[in-house]
């Protein structure tokens, strides 16, 4: 269906293209609700679900008999807040060239739409709920915008008719766990966080008892919210039907983690303090991860002296809370070596990711962290499949297969990787670990939840087990035979466009890249559609009967020399968080990445004309200087 076009006049409104009375069969026996009607219509119009539908309309309500303004630009503000399976935006002034777009009004509309979505989903369950109201927990990281935006979340969820439970300062994994751990077992949860992004940003992550929402589900919620936001003329409700109840779920979550460590170590002499004699340094980066030090490690007997930045501070004054951040890793490494600690831990802001430093000061993140977790999982579950994103090295595949495991490469995006693992298990392929190179790691045994604290729990348990079994080697010994790529480079290309056109321009670039490769315009470059992965249905692309929706375009390409020897690979993808493209490459020959970059610039960017709407500064700099 063609989209309506806005007049250039600021006073002109769209003519209603559908009237309420023309849509009664879509939702029978209910009072007319323009928001609900529009979504039934979106689904029919798209023919393939709400995700991907591009329908713009102005609706006429039966009660008013007149048009309700749904300004396209106002609605676009909400739509652009979606970042894959999350919502992210600018919550505070302070970023050059960026205006605040994650306001109390937008957050309230999104929270209410999430509440509506949950209620409608539960109404479809076979078991009637009677008078029991839907319950939603809300947590936040320490960002200074969190308190104010929490009130907007409370208002929106309450306005939808849900009971609200305020967890206060929390972690993203704890929000999900609040839906499954008794006696809490809430129906859903929202976490206010922007992960490792600057203090000016904030965002929302959503959970049900089934796990985190997918990108299409978040898109549906944002479409609903866009209608609400535009129709309300950005006014925020201050009336809460039911004030939120404050709950201390983090204490229960900490007990849960402690019990896992005690039970699985089952120490022969001091069961309740299995970490006695171990020094573990935690760098929480002033995020939400400090609890792991005083509520978990200290209580289990560990020495945590020398830990860094445990107190929450939403300005993040010391460094970005991110296990991929060089400063965070460097400070943690220095602390481990200074104090002779057995292990260093780095959490990101909301603790859904983590990285570690071994006793010798070696940082373990990226491919090394995936290798470490794979070694642990394959010891527990021989032959298991390991799902990773498509940026991992050929050496990691060898590491996994040498230990009897199977390696499935899949699309970049932690939700994509997790969902692939869930699908493989449903198809009968035993898959116990799903990890992205950014540090998101999920385990089948832990609800398929990417939980940075749980990952560290697994590492600590293995560290103690090794000692009890008589090994004098530290945890780093498990990855000592992982070969590192000779060269590895990541470059970014910003899309030079208005925000509303940036996604389309990014997709255009990536599809043009695919065509150039397929047509042989880049000699020695070949699309890697499935790699050498043993799982025939689903590497990089889904070939099964139920393919997952694509949230971002991306392609991986194998690079061969003139003798047809594979010398590297290239991965180009559309970022789901920012208006840019990410170019990753690895090479097994000296100067390989420089040659790849030069060919990419000359034989693709310039030859295709895509350089006209891309900022190619990083590509130019690396091609000219090699740095």
mmCIF file of C-alpha atoms in Angstrom, residues 7 45 57 91 96 115 210 248 264 268 308 326 357 388 412 436 552 593:
data_model
loop_
_atom_site.group_PDB
_atom_site.id
_atom_site.type_symbol
_atom_site.label_atom_id
_atom_site.label_comp_id
_atom_site.label_asym_id
_atom_site.label_seq_id
_atom_site.Cartn_x
_atom_site.Cartn_y
_atom_site.Cartn_z
ATOM 1 C CA UNK A 7 1.873 18.534 2.660
ATOM 2 C CA UNK A 45 -1.351 -4.235 4.728
ATOM 3 C CA UNK A 57 -2.227 7.171 8.026
ATOM 4 C CA UNK A 91 18.400 11.749 27.225
ATOM 5 C CA UNK A 96 27.569 18.033 19.798
ATOM 6 C CA UNK A 115 2.152 -2.747 28.743
ATOM 7 C CA UNK A 210 10.331 -16.113 27.439
ATOM 8 C CA UNK A 248 14.573 -5.478 46.666
ATOM 9 C CA UNK A 264 28.445 -26.490 41.826
ATOM 10 C CA UNK A 268 34.888 -30.491 50.517
ATOM 11 C CA UNK A 308 37.802 -0.589 41.150
ATOM 12 C CA UNK A 326 41.110 -0.460 26.529
ATOM 13 C CA UNK A 357 41.856 -10.735 33.168
ATOM 14 C CA UNK A 388 28.768 -16.948 17.474
ATOM 15 C CA UNK A 412 25.908 -10.025 14.096
ATOM 16 C CA UNK A 436 28.844 -12.433 20.370
ATOM 17 C CA UNK A 552 20.212 -5.225 9.836
ATOM 18 C CA UNK A 593 44.149 -5.786 5.724
#
